[in-house]
Short mmCIF file of N, CA and C and ligand atoms in Angstrom, two decimals:
data_model
loop_
_atom_site.label_atom_id
_atom_site.label_comp_id
_atom_site.label_asym_id
_atom_site.label_seq_id
_atom_site.Cartn_x
_atom_site.Cartn_y
_atom_site.Cartn_z
N UNK A 198 0.25 -22.58 25.17
CA UNK A 198 0.23 -22.02 23.83
C UNK A 198 1.60 -21.29 23.49
N UNK A 199 2.20 -21.46 22.40
CA UNK A 199 3.44 -20.91 22.04
C UNK A 199 3.38 -19.57 21.40
N UNK A 200 3.91 -18.49 22.00
CA UNK A 200 3.91 -17.22 21.55
C UNK A 200 4.88 -17.10 20.23
N UNK A 201 5.75 -18.09 20.02
CA UNK A 201 6.56 -18.00 19.02
C UNK A 201 5.89 -18.30 17.65
N UNK A 202 4.69 -19.03 17.74
CA UNK A 202 4.08 -19.60 16.56
C UNK A 202 2.61 -19.20 16.53
N UNK A 203 2.38 -17.89 16.54
CA UNK A 203 1.05 -17.53 16.70
C UNK A 203 0.01 -18.07 15.66
N UNK A 204 0.56 -18.50 14.50
CA UNK A 204 -0.30 -19.15 13.50
C UNK A 204 -0.89 -20.51 13.76
N UNK A 205 -0.02 -21.14 14.53
CA UNK A 205 -0.47 -22.54 14.95
C UNK A 205 -1.73 -22.62 15.72
N UNK A 206 -2.07 -21.83 16.69
CA UNK A 206 -3.41 -21.90 17.25
C UNK A 206 -4.47 -21.50 16.34
N UNK A 207 -4.24 -20.50 15.45
CA UNK A 207 -5.10 -20.14 14.48
C UNK A 207 -5.48 -21.29 13.51
N UNK A 208 -4.44 -22.00 13.09
CA UNK A 208 -4.63 -23.04 12.32
C UNK A 208 -5.57 -24.17 12.84
N UNK A 209 -5.24 -24.35 14.18
CA UNK A 209 -5.95 -25.47 14.81
C UNK A 209 -7.44 -25.00 15.06
N UNK A 210 -7.60 -23.77 15.21
CA UNK A 210 -9.01 -23.30 15.34
C UNK A 210 -9.81 -23.35 13.92
N UNK A 211 -9.16 -23.10 12.85
CA UNK A 211 -9.74 -23.27 11.46
C UNK A 211 -10.05 -24.59 11.25
N UNK A 212 -9.06 -25.62 11.67
CA UNK A 212 -9.34 -26.98 11.40
C UNK A 212 -10.50 -27.47 12.27
N UNK A 213 -10.60 -26.96 13.46
CA UNK A 213 -11.63 -27.36 14.43
C UNK A 213 -13.04 -26.99 13.84
N UNK A 214 -13.07 -25.66 13.27
CA UNK A 214 -14.41 -25.23 12.57
C UNK A 214 -14.57 -26.13 11.33
N UNK A 215 -13.61 -26.29 10.43
CA UNK A 215 -13.82 -27.26 9.41
C UNK A 215 -14.43 -28.61 9.71
N UNK A 216 -13.89 -28.98 10.90
CA UNK A 216 -14.48 -30.41 11.31
C UNK A 216 -15.83 -30.31 11.86
N UNK A 217 -16.24 -29.21 12.43
CA UNK A 217 -17.65 -28.91 12.87
C UNK A 217 -18.56 -28.91 11.80
N UNK A 218 -18.09 -28.08 10.69
CA UNK A 218 -18.93 -27.95 9.58
C UNK A 218 -19.13 -29.31 8.85
N UNK A 219 -18.12 -30.13 8.77
CA UNK A 219 -18.18 -31.48 8.19
C UNK A 219 -19.04 -32.30 9.12
N UNK A 220 -18.86 -32.32 10.32
CA UNK A 220 -19.66 -33.17 11.29
C UNK A 220 -21.09 -32.81 11.19
N UNK A 221 -21.35 -31.56 10.94
CA UNK A 221 -22.72 -31.15 10.96
C UNK A 221 -23.43 -31.49 9.64
N UNK A 222 -22.59 -31.94 8.68
CA UNK A 222 -23.21 -32.35 7.35
C UNK A 222 -23.39 -31.18 6.41
N UNK A 223 -22.81 -29.98 6.91
CA UNK A 223 -22.93 -28.77 5.98
C UNK A 223 -22.07 -28.86 4.74
N UNK A 224 -20.84 -29.32 4.81
CA UNK A 224 -20.00 -29.46 3.70
C UNK A 224 -19.17 -30.64 3.97
N UNK A 225 -18.50 -31.12 2.79
CA UNK A 225 -17.60 -32.18 2.92
C UNK A 225 -16.16 -31.62 2.85
N UNK A 226 -15.20 -32.46 3.21
CA UNK A 226 -13.84 -31.97 3.19
C UNK A 226 -13.56 -31.55 1.76
N UNK A 227 -13.87 -32.40 0.78
CA UNK A 227 -13.49 -32.13 -0.59
C UNK A 227 -14.20 -30.73 -1.04
N UNK A 228 -15.36 -30.48 -0.52
CA UNK A 228 -15.95 -29.20 -0.90
C UNK A 228 -15.27 -28.09 -0.33
N UNK A 229 -14.92 -28.20 0.89
CA UNK A 229 -14.13 -27.13 1.55
C UNK A 229 -12.91 -26.80 0.93
N UNK A 230 -12.12 -27.86 0.50
CA UNK A 230 -10.88 -27.79 -0.24
C UNK A 230 -11.04 -27.05 -1.57
N UNK A 231 -12.19 -27.35 -2.17
CA UNK A 231 -12.54 -26.80 -3.53
C UNK A 231 -12.75 -25.30 -3.43
N UNK A 232 -13.52 -24.98 -2.29
CA UNK A 232 -13.84 -23.57 -2.12
C UNK A 232 -12.56 -22.71 -1.87
N UNK A 233 -11.73 -23.10 -0.96
CA UNK A 233 -10.44 -22.46 -0.71
C UNK A 233 -9.55 -22.46 -1.72
N UNK A 234 -9.51 -23.49 -2.51
CA UNK A 234 -8.58 -23.41 -3.76
C UNK A 234 -9.14 -22.45 -4.84
N UNK A 235 -10.43 -22.32 -4.76
CA UNK A 235 -11.05 -21.35 -5.77
C UNK A 235 -10.93 -19.90 -5.23
N UNK A 236 -10.92 -19.69 -3.95
CA UNK A 236 -10.85 -18.28 -3.40
C UNK A 236 -9.35 -17.96 -3.43
N UNK A 237 -8.34 -18.83 -3.06
CA UNK A 237 -7.06 -18.33 -2.82
C UNK A 237 -6.17 -18.66 -3.98
N UNK A 238 -6.15 -19.83 -4.54
CA UNK A 238 -5.17 -20.25 -5.49
C UNK A 238 -5.58 -19.50 -6.85
N UNK A 239 -6.75 -19.25 -7.14
CA UNK A 239 -7.00 -18.78 -8.45
C UNK A 239 -7.27 -17.26 -8.43
N UNK A 240 -7.17 -16.63 -7.12
CA UNK A 240 -7.32 -15.22 -7.07
C UNK A 240 -6.11 -14.53 -7.59
N UNK A 241 -6.10 -13.85 -8.58
CA UNK A 241 -4.90 -13.18 -9.35
C UNK A 241 -5.29 -12.05 -10.14
N UNK A 242 -4.48 -11.06 -10.17
CA UNK A 242 -4.69 -9.95 -11.04
C UNK A 242 -4.66 -10.43 -12.51
N UNK A 243 -4.11 -11.59 -12.85
CA UNK A 243 -4.25 -12.05 -14.14
C UNK A 243 -5.67 -12.22 -14.68
N UNK A 244 -6.49 -12.51 -13.72
CA UNK A 244 -7.97 -12.60 -14.11
C UNK A 244 -8.52 -11.30 -14.54
N UNK A 245 -8.35 -10.21 -13.64
CA UNK A 245 -8.83 -8.98 -13.87
C UNK A 245 -8.23 -8.51 -15.19
N UNK A 246 -6.93 -8.79 -15.47
CA UNK A 246 -6.14 -8.31 -16.68
C UNK A 246 -6.83 -8.96 -17.91
N UNK A 247 -7.17 -10.22 -17.81
CA UNK A 247 -7.78 -11.02 -18.99
C UNK A 247 -9.24 -10.31 -19.25
N UNK A 248 -9.99 -9.78 -18.41
CA UNK A 248 -11.17 -9.08 -18.63
C UNK A 248 -10.95 -7.68 -19.17
N UNK A 249 -9.90 -7.18 -18.86
CA UNK A 249 -9.55 -5.84 -19.47
C UNK A 249 -9.12 -6.06 -20.91
N UNK A 250 -8.15 -6.98 -21.09
CA UNK A 250 -7.70 -7.30 -22.44
C UNK A 250 -8.92 -7.64 -23.41
N UNK A 251 -9.83 -8.37 -22.86
CA UNK A 251 -10.92 -8.64 -23.67
C UNK A 251 -11.82 -7.52 -24.22
N UNK A 252 -11.98 -6.63 -23.11
CA UNK A 252 -12.75 -5.44 -23.30
C UNK A 252 -12.01 -4.55 -24.31
N UNK A 253 -10.61 -4.47 -24.25
CA UNK A 253 -10.02 -3.78 -25.24
C UNK A 253 -10.07 -4.18 -26.74
N UNK A 254 -10.19 -5.49 -26.79
CA UNK A 254 -10.16 -6.13 -28.22
C UNK A 254 -11.61 -6.54 -28.74
N UNK A 255 -12.66 -6.54 -27.82
CA UNK A 255 -14.06 -6.93 -28.11
C UNK A 255 -14.95 -5.83 -27.70
N UNK A 256 -15.33 -4.95 -28.47
CA UNK A 256 -16.18 -3.77 -28.09
C UNK A 256 -17.54 -4.40 -27.48
N UNK A 257 -18.08 -5.54 -28.06
CA UNK A 257 -19.29 -5.94 -27.38
C UNK A 257 -19.08 -6.54 -25.93
N UNK A 258 -17.86 -7.08 -25.80
CA UNK A 258 -17.61 -7.60 -24.35
C UNK A 258 -17.45 -6.33 -23.38
N UNK A 259 -16.77 -5.20 -23.93
CA UNK A 259 -16.60 -4.02 -23.13
C UNK A 259 -17.97 -3.58 -22.89
N UNK A 260 -18.84 -3.47 -23.55
CA UNK A 260 -20.14 -3.06 -23.32
C UNK A 260 -20.92 -3.78 -22.28
N UNK A 261 -20.69 -5.20 -22.42
CA UNK A 261 -21.25 -6.02 -21.37
C UNK A 261 -20.60 -5.86 -20.01
N UNK A 262 -19.25 -5.65 -20.02
CA UNK A 262 -18.52 -5.51 -18.78
C UNK A 262 -18.99 -4.26 -18.13
N UNK A 263 -19.18 -3.17 -18.78
CA UNK A 263 -19.55 -1.91 -18.15
C UNK A 263 -21.02 -2.01 -17.77
N UNK A 264 -21.85 -2.74 -18.40
CA UNK A 264 -23.29 -2.97 -18.10
C UNK A 264 -23.56 -3.85 -16.90
N UNK A 265 -22.73 -4.96 -16.84
CA UNK A 265 -22.97 -6.02 -15.80
C UNK A 265 -21.62 -6.63 -15.57
N UNK A 266 -20.83 -6.38 -14.71
CA UNK A 266 -19.50 -6.77 -14.52
C UNK A 266 -19.50 -8.19 -13.93
N UNK A 267 -20.58 -8.52 -13.12
CA UNK A 267 -20.67 -9.75 -12.54
C UNK A 267 -20.81 -10.93 -13.66
N UNK A 268 -21.56 -10.48 -14.58
CA UNK A 268 -21.90 -11.45 -15.72
C UNK A 268 -20.70 -11.53 -16.52
N UNK A 269 -20.00 -10.42 -16.86
CA UNK A 269 -18.84 -10.29 -17.72
C UNK A 269 -17.70 -11.22 -17.11
N UNK A 270 -17.64 -11.17 -15.75
CA UNK A 270 -16.58 -11.94 -15.06
C UNK A 270 -16.97 -13.50 -15.15
N UNK A 271 -18.17 -13.79 -15.02
CA UNK A 271 -18.69 -15.11 -15.07
C UNK A 271 -18.49 -15.70 -16.55
N UNK A 272 -18.64 -14.79 -17.47
CA UNK A 272 -18.52 -15.18 -18.90
C UNK A 272 -17.10 -15.70 -19.17
N UNK A 273 -16.05 -15.16 -18.50
CA UNK A 273 -14.71 -15.69 -18.67
C UNK A 273 -14.30 -16.78 -17.59
N UNK A 274 -15.33 -17.20 -16.89
CA UNK A 274 -15.06 -18.23 -15.96
C UNK A 274 -14.63 -17.89 -14.46
N UNK A 275 -14.75 -16.55 -14.29
CA UNK A 275 -14.30 -16.10 -12.90
C UNK A 275 -15.45 -15.97 -11.97
N UNK A 276 -15.18 -16.37 -10.75
CA UNK A 276 -16.30 -16.60 -9.77
C UNK A 276 -16.70 -15.25 -9.12
N UNK A 277 -16.19 -14.04 -9.54
CA UNK A 277 -16.56 -12.82 -8.88
C UNK A 277 -18.05 -12.68 -8.86
N UNK A 278 -18.71 -13.21 -9.95
CA UNK A 278 -20.15 -13.05 -10.15
C UNK A 278 -20.86 -13.83 -8.92
N UNK A 279 -20.30 -14.67 -8.34
CA UNK A 279 -21.06 -15.55 -7.37
C UNK A 279 -20.54 -15.27 -5.94
N UNK A 280 -19.87 -14.24 -5.81
CA UNK A 280 -19.34 -13.88 -4.39
C UNK A 280 -20.39 -13.04 -3.51
N UNK A 281 -21.45 -12.86 -3.95
CA UNK A 281 -22.52 -11.99 -3.18
C UNK A 281 -22.25 -10.62 -3.23
N UNK A 282 -21.44 -10.08 -4.07
CA UNK A 282 -21.47 -8.58 -4.10
C UNK A 282 -21.65 -8.18 -5.59
N UNK A 283 -21.95 -6.81 -5.75
CA UNK A 283 -22.28 -6.20 -6.94
C UNK A 283 -20.78 -5.71 -7.37
N UNK A 284 -20.36 -6.19 -8.68
CA UNK A 284 -19.16 -5.57 -9.21
C UNK A 284 -19.44 -4.76 -10.24
N UNK A 285 -18.55 -3.58 -10.22
CA UNK A 285 -18.86 -2.48 -11.18
C UNK A 285 -17.55 -2.24 -11.82
N UNK A 286 -17.49 -2.15 -13.07
CA UNK A 286 -16.24 -1.93 -13.84
C UNK A 286 -16.43 -0.42 -14.30
N UNK A 287 -15.29 0.32 -13.91
CA UNK A 287 -15.22 1.67 -14.19
C UNK A 287 -14.11 1.94 -15.17
N UNK A 288 -14.46 2.53 -16.29
CA UNK A 288 -13.49 2.70 -17.47
C UNK A 288 -12.77 4.08 -17.48
N UNK A 289 -11.50 4.06 -17.54
CA UNK A 289 -10.69 5.20 -17.74
C UNK A 289 -10.77 5.68 -19.16
N UNK A 290 -11.00 7.07 -19.22
CA UNK A 290 -11.03 7.73 -20.57
C UNK A 290 -9.92 8.78 -20.71
N UNK A 291 -9.85 9.50 -21.89
CA UNK A 291 -8.88 10.49 -21.94
C UNK A 291 -9.21 11.63 -20.91
N UNK A 292 -10.50 11.62 -20.43
CA UNK A 292 -10.89 12.81 -19.51
C UNK A 292 -11.15 12.38 -18.11
N UNK A 293 -11.18 11.05 -17.93
CA UNK A 293 -11.53 10.55 -16.51
C UNK A 293 -10.63 9.48 -16.06
N UNK A 294 -10.08 9.56 -14.87
CA UNK A 294 -9.32 8.44 -14.39
C UNK A 294 -10.05 8.02 -13.21
N UNK A 295 -10.06 6.68 -12.85
CA UNK A 295 -10.90 6.17 -11.81
C UNK A 295 -9.82 5.41 -10.83
N UNK A 296 -10.17 5.40 -9.64
CA UNK A 296 -9.44 4.79 -8.59
C UNK A 296 -10.27 4.26 -7.51
N UNK A 297 -9.89 3.09 -6.92
CA UNK A 297 -10.75 2.52 -5.92
C UNK A 297 -10.08 2.53 -4.64
N UNK A 298 -11.01 2.45 -3.59
CA UNK A 298 -10.65 2.41 -2.16
C UNK A 298 -11.77 1.70 -1.46
N UNK A 299 -11.38 1.30 -0.25
CA UNK A 299 -12.44 0.92 0.78
C UNK A 299 -12.12 1.85 1.90
N UNK A 300 -12.93 2.89 2.15
CA UNK A 300 -12.53 3.85 3.26
C UNK A 300 -12.70 3.21 4.61
N UNK A 301 -13.56 2.19 4.75
CA UNK A 301 -13.74 1.60 5.96
C UNK A 301 -12.86 0.46 6.36
N UNK A 302 -12.47 -0.41 5.33
CA UNK A 302 -11.45 -1.51 5.63
C UNK A 302 -10.57 -1.76 4.36
N UNK A 303 -11.14 -2.90 3.65
CA UNK A 303 -10.18 -3.21 2.58
C UNK A 303 -11.01 -4.00 1.53
N UNK A 304 -12.33 -3.77 1.36
CA UNK A 304 -13.08 -4.47 0.43
C UNK A 304 -12.63 -4.22 -1.07
N UNK A 305 -12.77 -5.28 -1.92
CA UNK A 305 -12.00 -5.36 -3.03
C UNK A 305 -12.37 -6.75 -3.80
N UNK A 306 -12.41 -6.72 -5.09
CA UNK A 306 -12.64 -7.94 -5.84
C UNK A 306 -11.52 -8.93 -5.78
N UNK A 307 -11.24 -9.60 -4.72
CA UNK A 307 -10.05 -10.38 -4.56
C UNK A 307 -9.81 -11.42 -5.73
N UNK A 308 -11.01 -12.15 -6.19
CA UNK A 308 -10.79 -13.08 -7.10
C UNK A 308 -10.23 -12.58 -8.46
N UNK A 309 -10.35 -11.36 -8.68
CA UNK A 309 -9.99 -10.69 -9.86
C UNK A 309 -8.71 -9.91 -9.80
N UNK A 310 -8.42 -9.48 -8.72
CA UNK A 310 -7.18 -8.63 -8.41
C UNK A 310 -6.16 -9.26 -7.57
N UNK A 311 -6.40 -10.42 -7.06
CA UNK A 311 -5.46 -11.01 -6.06
C UNK A 311 -5.52 -10.45 -4.82
N UNK A 312 -4.70 -11.08 -3.77
CA UNK A 312 -4.86 -10.56 -2.55
C UNK A 312 -4.56 -8.97 -2.50
N UNK A 313 -5.11 -8.27 -1.64
CA UNK A 313 -4.91 -6.81 -1.73
C UNK A 313 -3.50 -6.45 -1.09
N UNK A 314 -2.86 -5.44 -1.75
CA UNK A 314 -1.55 -5.05 -1.21
C UNK A 314 -1.72 -4.43 0.22
N UNK A 315 -0.69 -4.40 0.89
CA UNK A 315 -0.66 -3.90 2.25
C UNK A 315 -1.16 -2.28 2.27
N UNK A 316 -0.63 -1.60 1.19
CA UNK A 316 -0.99 -0.18 1.22
C UNK A 316 -2.46 0.15 1.01
N UNK A 317 -3.10 -0.71 0.36
CA UNK A 317 -4.53 -0.64 0.00
C UNK A 317 -5.41 -0.67 1.40
N UNK A 318 -4.83 -1.54 2.37
CA UNK A 318 -5.48 -1.60 3.75
C UNK A 318 -5.05 -0.51 4.64
N UNK A 319 -4.04 0.17 4.24
CA UNK A 319 -3.54 1.25 5.16
C UNK A 319 -4.51 2.41 5.48
N UNK A 320 -4.33 2.92 6.63
CA UNK A 320 -5.26 4.05 7.00
C UNK A 320 -4.76 5.29 6.10
N UNK A 321 -3.43 5.42 5.91
CA UNK A 321 -3.00 6.57 5.05
C UNK A 321 -3.76 6.53 3.69
N UNK A 322 -3.69 5.33 2.95
CA UNK A 322 -4.39 5.46 1.69
C UNK A 322 -5.78 5.53 1.75
N UNK A 323 -6.51 4.86 2.66
CA UNK A 323 -7.92 4.92 2.71
C UNK A 323 -8.43 6.21 3.07
N UNK A 324 -7.68 7.03 3.86
CA UNK A 324 -8.15 8.42 4.27
C UNK A 324 -7.71 9.44 3.28
N UNK A 325 -6.51 9.26 2.70
CA UNK A 325 -5.97 10.31 1.90
C UNK A 325 -6.45 10.35 0.39
N UNK A 326 -6.67 9.22 -0.12
CA UNK A 326 -7.05 9.02 -1.64
C UNK A 326 -8.33 9.79 -1.82
N UNK A 327 -9.15 9.81 -0.90
CA UNK A 327 -10.50 10.51 -0.88
C UNK A 327 -10.31 11.98 -0.99
N UNK A 328 -9.44 12.40 -0.04
CA UNK A 328 -9.32 13.79 0.02
C UNK A 328 -8.27 14.48 -0.91
N UNK A 329 -7.34 13.85 -1.32
CA UNK A 329 -6.28 14.30 -2.20
C UNK A 329 -5.84 13.34 -3.19
N UNK A 330 -6.70 12.80 -4.07
CA UNK A 330 -6.36 11.64 -4.97
C UNK A 330 -5.28 12.06 -5.90
N UNK A 331 -5.19 13.14 -6.29
CA UNK A 331 -4.04 13.63 -7.41
C UNK A 331 -2.71 13.53 -6.66
N UNK A 332 -2.67 13.99 -5.53
CA UNK A 332 -1.31 13.83 -4.77
C UNK A 332 -0.95 12.49 -4.40
N UNK A 333 -1.87 11.59 -3.93
CA UNK A 333 -1.58 10.23 -3.76
C UNK A 333 -1.24 9.47 -4.94
N UNK A 334 -1.92 9.73 -6.03
CA UNK A 334 -1.51 8.94 -7.32
C UNK A 334 -0.25 9.53 -7.78
N UNK A 335 0.16 10.70 -7.49
CA UNK A 335 1.50 11.18 -7.95
C UNK A 335 2.47 10.46 -7.12
N UNK A 336 2.24 10.04 -5.89
CA UNK A 336 3.15 9.32 -5.06
C UNK A 336 3.34 7.94 -5.56
N UNK A 337 2.44 7.45 -6.48
CA UNK A 337 2.60 6.01 -7.01
C UNK A 337 3.30 6.27 -8.27
N UNK A 338 3.54 7.57 -8.80
CA UNK A 338 4.25 7.75 -10.06
C UNK A 338 3.39 8.03 -11.04
N UNK A 339 2.08 8.21 -10.76
CA UNK A 339 1.10 8.39 -11.82
C UNK A 339 0.64 9.89 -11.70
N UNK A 340 1.29 10.65 -12.68
CA UNK A 340 0.94 12.21 -12.71
C UNK A 340 -0.03 12.34 -13.71
N UNK A 341 -1.12 12.76 -13.27
CA UNK A 341 -2.16 13.04 -14.22
C UNK A 341 -2.45 14.51 -14.68
N UNK A 342 -2.73 14.81 -15.93
CA UNK A 342 -3.02 16.13 -16.25
C UNK A 342 -3.99 16.81 -15.42
N UNK A 343 -3.73 18.18 -15.19
CA UNK A 343 -4.68 18.93 -14.16
C UNK A 343 -6.20 18.80 -14.72
N UNK A 344 -6.46 18.71 -16.02
CA UNK A 344 -7.66 18.74 -16.42
C UNK A 344 -8.32 17.27 -16.52
N UNK A 345 -7.54 16.28 -16.10
CA UNK A 345 -8.20 15.06 -15.91
C UNK A 345 -9.09 14.88 -14.65
N UNK A 346 -10.22 14.55 -14.82
CA UNK A 346 -11.17 14.40 -13.66
C UNK A 346 -10.74 13.04 -13.01
N UNK A 347 -10.55 13.11 -11.72
CA UNK A 347 -10.28 11.73 -10.80
C UNK A 347 -11.52 11.34 -10.18
N UNK A 348 -12.09 10.31 -10.38
CA UNK A 348 -13.14 9.71 -9.71
C UNK A 348 -12.78 8.68 -8.67
N UNK A 349 -13.11 8.81 -7.43
CA UNK A 349 -12.77 7.89 -6.46
C UNK A 349 -13.96 7.15 -6.01
N UNK A 350 -13.89 5.66 -6.10
CA UNK A 350 -14.98 4.81 -5.90
C UNK A 350 -14.71 4.12 -4.47
N UNK A 351 -15.70 4.43 -3.58
CA UNK A 351 -15.57 3.73 -2.38
C UNK A 351 -16.30 2.46 -2.11
N UNK A 352 -15.63 1.27 -2.17
CA UNK A 352 -16.23 -0.04 -2.02
C UNK A 352 -16.65 -0.30 -0.73
N UNK A 353 -17.52 -1.24 -0.70
CA UNK A 353 -17.86 -1.78 0.63
C UNK A 353 -18.22 -3.34 0.38
N UNK A 354 -18.79 -3.90 1.36
CA UNK A 354 -18.94 -5.37 1.29
C UNK A 354 -19.94 -5.70 0.18
N UNK A 355 -20.95 -4.82 -0.17
CA UNK A 355 -21.95 -4.98 -1.25
C UNK A 355 -21.54 -4.62 -2.62
N UNK A 356 -20.81 -3.58 -2.79
CA UNK A 356 -20.44 -3.18 -4.14
C UNK A 356 -18.79 -2.95 -4.15
N UNK A 357 -18.32 -3.55 -5.22
CA UNK A 357 -16.79 -3.48 -5.42
C UNK A 357 -16.47 -3.14 -6.72
N UNK A 358 -15.33 -2.51 -6.96
CA UNK A 358 -14.97 -2.03 -8.22
C UNK A 358 -13.79 -2.60 -8.96
N UNK A 359 -13.87 -2.54 -10.31
CA UNK A 359 -12.63 -2.87 -11.06
C UNK A 359 -12.48 -1.84 -11.93
N UNK A 360 -11.15 -1.27 -12.08
CA UNK A 360 -10.83 -0.05 -13.03
C UNK A 360 -10.45 -0.67 -14.40
N UNK A 361 -10.94 -0.24 -15.36
CA UNK A 361 -10.62 -0.72 -16.78
C UNK A 361 -9.66 0.43 -17.32
N UNK A 362 -8.35 0.14 -17.30
CA UNK A 362 -7.39 1.11 -17.72
C UNK A 362 -7.53 1.48 -19.25
N UNK A 363 -6.78 2.57 -19.70
CA UNK A 363 -6.78 2.88 -21.03
C UNK A 363 -5.98 1.87 -21.85
N UNK A 364 -6.50 1.54 -23.00
CA UNK A 364 -5.60 0.75 -23.83
C UNK A 364 -4.30 1.34 -24.30
N UNK A 365 -3.24 0.60 -24.47
CA UNK A 365 -1.94 1.18 -25.08
C UNK A 365 -2.19 1.56 -26.45
N UNK A 366 -1.40 2.53 -27.00
CA UNK A 366 -1.49 2.94 -28.39
C UNK A 366 -0.45 1.87 -29.16
N UNK A 367 -1.16 0.81 -29.58
CA UNK A 367 -0.27 -0.16 -30.28
C UNK A 367 -0.50 -0.02 -31.83
N UNK A 368 0.42 -0.07 -32.58
CA UNK A 368 0.23 -0.17 -34.04
C UNK A 368 -0.41 -1.48 -34.47
N UNK A 369 -1.36 -1.47 -35.21
CA UNK A 369 -2.02 -2.70 -35.57
C UNK A 369 -2.74 -3.48 -34.44
N UNK A 370 -3.07 -4.71 -34.66
CA UNK A 370 -3.85 -5.32 -33.68
C UNK A 370 -2.97 -6.21 -32.87
N UNK A 371 -2.96 -6.18 -31.53
CA UNK A 371 -2.23 -7.05 -30.66
C UNK A 371 -3.13 -8.17 -30.09
N UNK A 372 -2.48 -9.27 -29.88
CA UNK A 372 -3.28 -10.47 -29.29
C UNK A 372 -3.77 -10.12 -27.96
N UNK A 373 -4.83 -10.64 -27.54
CA UNK A 373 -5.46 -10.57 -26.33
C UNK A 373 -4.53 -10.92 -25.22
N UNK A 374 -3.74 -12.04 -25.47
CA UNK A 374 -3.00 -12.45 -24.32
C UNK A 374 -1.85 -11.43 -23.94
N UNK A 375 -1.08 -11.02 -25.11
CA UNK A 375 -0.12 -9.97 -24.94
C UNK A 375 -0.55 -8.74 -24.36
N UNK A 376 -1.78 -8.28 -24.67
CA UNK A 376 -2.40 -7.17 -23.96
C UNK A 376 -2.55 -7.34 -22.62
N UNK A 377 -3.05 -8.69 -22.16
CA UNK A 377 -3.33 -8.90 -20.74
C UNK A 377 -2.04 -8.71 -19.95
N UNK A 378 -0.90 -9.01 -20.46
CA UNK A 378 0.37 -8.91 -19.76
C UNK A 378 0.67 -7.59 -19.55
N UNK A 379 0.13 -6.57 -20.13
CA UNK A 379 0.43 -5.10 -19.88
C UNK A 379 -0.35 -4.66 -18.57
N UNK A 380 -1.30 -5.34 -18.25
CA UNK A 380 -2.18 -4.88 -17.11
C UNK A 380 -1.82 -5.46 -15.80
N UNK A 381 -1.61 -4.37 -14.78
CA UNK A 381 -1.07 -4.82 -13.41
C UNK A 381 -2.20 -4.63 -12.55
N UNK A 382 -1.88 -5.30 -11.32
CA UNK A 382 -2.81 -5.16 -10.10
C UNK A 382 -3.09 -3.56 -9.85
N UNK A 383 -2.08 -2.81 -9.86
CA UNK A 383 -2.22 -1.42 -9.54
C UNK A 383 -3.10 -0.70 -10.56
N UNK A 384 -2.90 -1.04 -11.80
CA UNK A 384 -3.78 -0.60 -12.96
C UNK A 384 -5.18 -0.84 -12.74
N UNK A 385 -5.45 -2.11 -12.17
CA UNK A 385 -6.85 -2.42 -11.85
C UNK A 385 -7.43 -1.73 -10.76
N UNK A 386 -6.59 -1.25 -9.73
CA UNK A 386 -6.95 -0.53 -8.75
C UNK A 386 -7.11 1.02 -9.10
N UNK A 387 -6.23 1.40 -10.14
CA UNK A 387 -6.25 2.87 -10.56
C UNK A 387 -4.97 3.61 -10.03
N UNK A 388 -4.07 2.97 -9.38
CA UNK A 388 -2.88 3.63 -8.91
C UNK A 388 -1.65 3.53 -9.96
N UNK A 389 -2.15 3.02 -11.15
CA UNK A 389 -0.97 2.98 -12.26
C UNK A 389 -1.86 3.25 -13.55
N UNK A 390 -1.15 3.57 -14.60
CA UNK A 390 -1.83 3.80 -15.85
C UNK A 390 -2.56 2.53 -16.34
N UNK A 391 -1.75 1.49 -16.08
CA UNK A 391 -2.45 0.08 -16.57
C UNK A 391 -1.65 -0.99 -15.85
FE1 FE B 72 -13.83 -2.95 3.21
#
């Protein structure tokens, strides 16, 4: 085994597992490809941003999103609703700012937010954002007024969260697509305004 290429043995083990699943008749190669493509290729914060932009422009969708985020994700064609966890959307208001964490590991709605950033998995973030959220958010450049309540949501394998940032103050009506472009992964985690 070559220590220079540690990913090679892992890839071989994954391929071995795939072949056993296929040999056992549990899945076909095509099905595995489709699952992996769905999980990885389409996992992007663009998906969460589209849900937020829809909520900003469609009050009925916003109500459905806050009531049942799994169904609201499925409504836009996103698979978060079928991943076997409860998705909850938490909406920022003038008085309340939400931020998400997984204090145990790194649970997170990947299909809607894309792969989680390294800092989200770090012990520093996981331990500190619970104890001193205002200070941690300030380090991200997000300085919240002292009278803004900060709610920290601790995700786990069963329940995961999506932050709905505050909409921008735009004159007139902006198109949903251009609004979606304003929403970032950090905004969906709660470490940015949007
Ligand atoms: Fe976790």
